[in-house]
Amino acid sequence: MEKRLNDFDVKDGSPLTKMTIKDVAREAGVSTATISRVLNNSGYVSHDVKQQVLAVIRKFNYQPNAIARSLKQEKSRSIGIVLPDMANPYFMKIARTIQHRCFQEGYHLLFIDTEENPEKESEALDFLTEKRIEALILAGTGANRDQIQTISDSGIHVILFDRRFSNLKLDTVTEDNFYAAKSAVEYLLEKKHERIGIIHGPQTISTARERRQGALIGLEEAGISLLPELMIEGDYTRESGIKAIQHFSQLPDRPTAIFSSNNEMTFGIYLGLQELGIPLDSVEVVSFGDLEFSSLFQHKLSVIMQNPQELGETIGDLLIRRLNGDDDAKENRILMPRLVPSR
Amino acid sequence: MEKRLNDFDVKDGSPLTKMTIKDVAREAGVSTATISRVLNNSGYVSHDVKQQVLAVIRKFNYQPNAIARSLKQEKSRSIGIVLPDMANPYFMKIARTIQHRCFQEGYHLLFIDTEENPEKESEALDFLTEKRIEALILAGTGANRDQIQTISDSGIHVILFDRRFSNLKLDTVTEDNFYAAKSAVEYLLEKKHERIGIIHGPQTISTARERRQGALIGLEEAGISLLPELMIEGDYTRESGIKAIQHFSQLPDRPTAIFSSNNEMTFGIYLGLQELGIPLDSVEVVSFGDLEFSSLFQHKLSVIMQNPQELGETIGDLLIRRLNGDDDAKENRILMPRLVPSR
DNA sequence: TTGTAAGCGTTATCAT
DNA sequence: ATGATAACGCTTACAA
């Protein structure tokens, strides 16, 4: 069972077989401890020996095995990030910013896309804890509350973003959905709209609840009583925006303005109008979320611009602080989106 | 140095301290080997013992340490995916599909966003090989050719997607950029355009080269000689689309149609037109890439629809085959995008 | 059917 | 300043 340790393709420094620290030690004529010291710049090692070791490392293109390192140090240097849609630019702009920060700091991200599916989310969380992630960044489906709290209790840093749980003592970074939605409705009221349609999202998701609530309070404070037929629940998808428009268009008295709880549904609104042959600017829309194309529109579309970049930076900062041992009370950062009126 | 092994918070099955297989073994009154057998459904283990072990596992909420497992089995079960922009829906639609497939098969993805930066890409590759990824999925910057070949030679499965290297014996999954670009130009010629502007991308990137070449050959075969002032090199960003329009608009004889090599630049085209107060439909455009909003346009915008979903599935299939030991010749899959004419 | 123990590639403690 | 060696938490011959 003698393993041949000397089995490397030496020419031009590219091993076809993975080398270990033992091999490097033997080649350099020193012990593995010394190699480790050189690798980690730790402890004492004489200049000459260090150069010699570095030469061997370069010659054989040796790369330390991060898995072994993780096991020994009991640090995976990996972060789990779980979100509902990996193709959604809003989430991915956030994720991108976090990824850059993590990479700088020597961490890597394990991504999981739950597709808003709670069971998949639960599986994902198990999967990630087995990988011994050091932190979890989560935009959740709204389910798996206990599982998430347990993860936090077990010492893994948890940061909820975009969506949160009420009464859970966890770090959260979100946007002020309630206030932004309320302002949006007030904006429409200022423009003298009286029949305002509301398309809100799935009430399992905190953002959808908060936005709905904000819109309702906005109306209420203006003394306007909400007509049930003007409020419709979608599921944050394009299709549900189309359906909402089909519904509104059949009303004897159509809304002159619409508040939409997210960008996908707003896209659906316009697709629906187009399908029905209704002019796109026959209704004034205020929508949550960045619609990239909105700047090209002539339509009366106002947008509640969220700020994924800032969200990402805030999460990144908090994350790194937590990983570096900051053990202060859980934080609750709430960023303020801004309304960009139609032109 | 006696380590206390029995230090778990037993109530309601949520340990605050990570349990190891040894602890489970002790609790269940069996050896670690037996636990391992239960965990992996391998070897023999009697029904009763198995139930007993499973009970302990559930009771303490034991989760095996995937890192230790990886080290022992010399299998990381991780896949590196490196791409130029994590917020680009085209790439992320591909990535999402791959992620789903990998998760099903028990692999996880390590994402790195290079921002088209070759040095960052190179660092990323080192980082990932230290993590002992079993495969690398790469949409490259065009640089680091040797490093990538070395990775492949070292036994890590490499799949290039979207962008490729000529003369490198690696699996690739791409789209037929040349042919699609050629067809696009032919489409414009059929519509009797004679002055066709071309905005192409950075020639370090294979897709940009192929698209440029396709467009040129399209013109050439129609006997049209290209005017230098009608061809401009962008860098695949929105800004470079704006610049291109500024350039074209200053020409005494403006192009009546434009071929654009990617969607971001096309977005820039429209932003540029808008800035200059030129009607958006004063020029006919054919663009590579999915512009989500294009269906809402009245403008004469035709789109070469790429198929990220199919790309993702193709990559996923190939990946899993490779991971399962398929060692056949490297493959070169080329998918065909389709032209969706303006309405 | 079960247990013992070596070993995966590191790091870190303790000698020297 | 350097080396031996015992872990880290698992899997897997091999023994029993």
JSON list of C-alpha atoms in Angstrom, two decimals, chain A residues 181 185 188 195-201 203 208 211-220 226-234 244 247-248 255 257-261 265 269 286:
[
{"chain": "A", "resi": 181, "resn": "ALA", "atom": "CA", "xyz": [-46.27, 52.43, 0.19]},
{"chain": "A", "resi": 185, "resn": "VAL", "atom": "CA", "xyz": [-50.71, 56.30, -2.31]},
{"chain": "A", "resi": 188, "resn": "LEU", "atom": "CA", "xyz": [-51.62, 59.44, -6.23]},
{"chain": "A", "resi": 195, "resn": "ARG", "atom": "CA", "xyz": [-60.32, 55.43, -7.73]},
{"chain": "A", "resi": 196, "resn": "ILE", "atom": "CA", "xyz": [-57.05, 53.79, -6.88]},
{"chain": "A", "resi": 197, "resn": "GLY", "atom": "CA", "xyz": [-56.55, 50.11, -7.59]},
{"chain": "A", "resi": 198, "resn": "ILE", "atom": "CA", "xyz": [-54.23, 48.15, -5.37]},
{"chain": "A", "resi": 199, "resn": "ILE", "atom": "CA", "xyz": [-52.35, 45.04, -6.43]},
{"chain": "A", "resi": 200, "resn": "HIS", "atom": "CA", "xyz": [-50.62, 43.58, -3.45]},
{"chain": "A", "resi": 201, "resn": "GLY", "atom": "CA", "xyz": [-48.51, 40.50, -2.95]},
{"chain": "A", "resi": 203, "resn": "GLN", "atom": "CA", "xyz": [-49.44, 37.95, 2.58]},
{"chain": "A", "resi": 208, "resn": "ALA", "atom": "CA", "xyz": [-46.14, 42.35, 0.79]},
{"chain": "A", "resi": 211, "resn": "ARG", "atom": "CA", "xyz": [-46.79, 47.45, 1.52]},
{"chain": "A", "resi": 212, "resn": "ARG", "atom": "CA", "xyz": [-50.43, 46.51, 1.59]},
{"chain": "A", "resi": 213, "resn": "GLN", "atom": "CA", "xyz": [-50.83, 47.96, 5.04]},
{"chain": "A", "resi": 214, "resn": "GLY", "atom": "CA", "xyz": [-49.09, 51.18, 4.06]},
{"chain": "A", "resi": 215, "resn": "ALA", "atom": "CA", "xyz": [-51.34, 51.63, 1.07]},
{"chain": "A", "resi": 216, "resn": "LEU", "atom": "CA", "xyz": [-54.46, 51.01, 3.11]},
{"chain": "A", "resi": 217, "resn": "ILE", "atom": "CA", "xyz": [-53.48, 53.43, 5.83]},
{"chain": "A", "resi": 218, "resn": "GLY", "atom": "CA", "xyz": [-52.65, 55.99, 3.18]},
{"chain": "A", "resi": 219, "resn": "LEU", "atom": "CA", "xyz": [-56.18, 55.76, 1.85]},
{"chain": "A", "resi": 220, "resn": "GLU", "atom": "CA", "xyz": [-57.71, 55.64, 5.28]},
{"chain": "A", "resi": 226, "resn": "LEU", "atom": "CA", "xyz": [-61.44, 51.16, 0.08]},
{"chain": "A", "resi": 227, "resn": "LEU", "atom": "CA", "xyz": [-63.68, 49.38, -2.38]},
{"chain": "A", "resi": 228, "resn": "PRO", "atom": "CA", "xyz": [-63.10, 45.63, -2.28]},
{"chain": "A", "resi": 229, "resn": "GLU", "atom": "CA", "xyz": [-63.20, 45.33, -6.04]},
{"chain": "A", "resi": 230, "resn": "LEU", "atom": "CA", "xyz": [-60.29, 47.73, -6.30]},
{"chain": "A", "resi": 231, "resn": "MET", "atom": "CA", "xyz": [-58.00, 45.59, -4.25]},
{"chain": "A", "resi": 232, "resn": "ILE", "atom": "CA", "xyz": [-56.59, 42.39, -5.60]},
{"chain": "A", "resi": 233, "resn": "GLU", "atom": "CA", "xyz": [-53.99, 39.96, -4.31]},
{"chain": "A", "resi": 234, "resn": "GLY", "atom": "CA", "xyz": [-51.33, 38.80, -6.70]},
{"chain": "A", "resi": 244, "resn": "ALA", "atom": "CA", "xyz": [-55.29, 42.03, -12.11]},
{"chain": "A", "resi": 247, "resn": "HIS", "atom": "CA", "xyz": [-60.12, 42.14, -13.51]},
{"chain": "A", "resi": 248, "resn": "PHE", "atom": "CA", "xyz": [-59.91, 45.94, -13.34]},
{"chain": "A", "resi": 255, "resn": "PRO", "atom": "CA", "xyz": [-59.48, 52.71, -11.52]},
{"chain": "A", "resi": 257, "resn": "ALA", "atom": "CA", "xyz": [-54.51, 54.84, -10.93]},
{"chain": "A", "resi": 258, "resn": "ILE", "atom": "CA", "xyz": [-52.89, 51.67, -9.59]},
{"chain": "A", "resi": 259, "resn": "PHE", "atom": "CA", "xyz": [-50.52, 50.97, -6.75]},
{"chain": "A", "resi": 260, "resn": "SER", "atom": "CA", "xyz": [-48.51, 47.84, -7.49]},
{"chain": "A", "resi": 261, "resn": "SER", "atom": "CA", "xyz": [-46.56, 46.03, -4.82]},
{"chain": "A", "resi": 265, "resn": "MET", "atom": "CA", "xyz": [-46.58, 42.55, -11.32]},
{"chain": "A", "resi": 269, "resn": "ILE", "atom": "CA", "xyz": [-49.95, 45.35, -15.74]},
{"chain": "A", "resi": 286, "resn": "VAL", "atom": "CA", "xyz": [-46.92, 53.68, -8.91]}
]
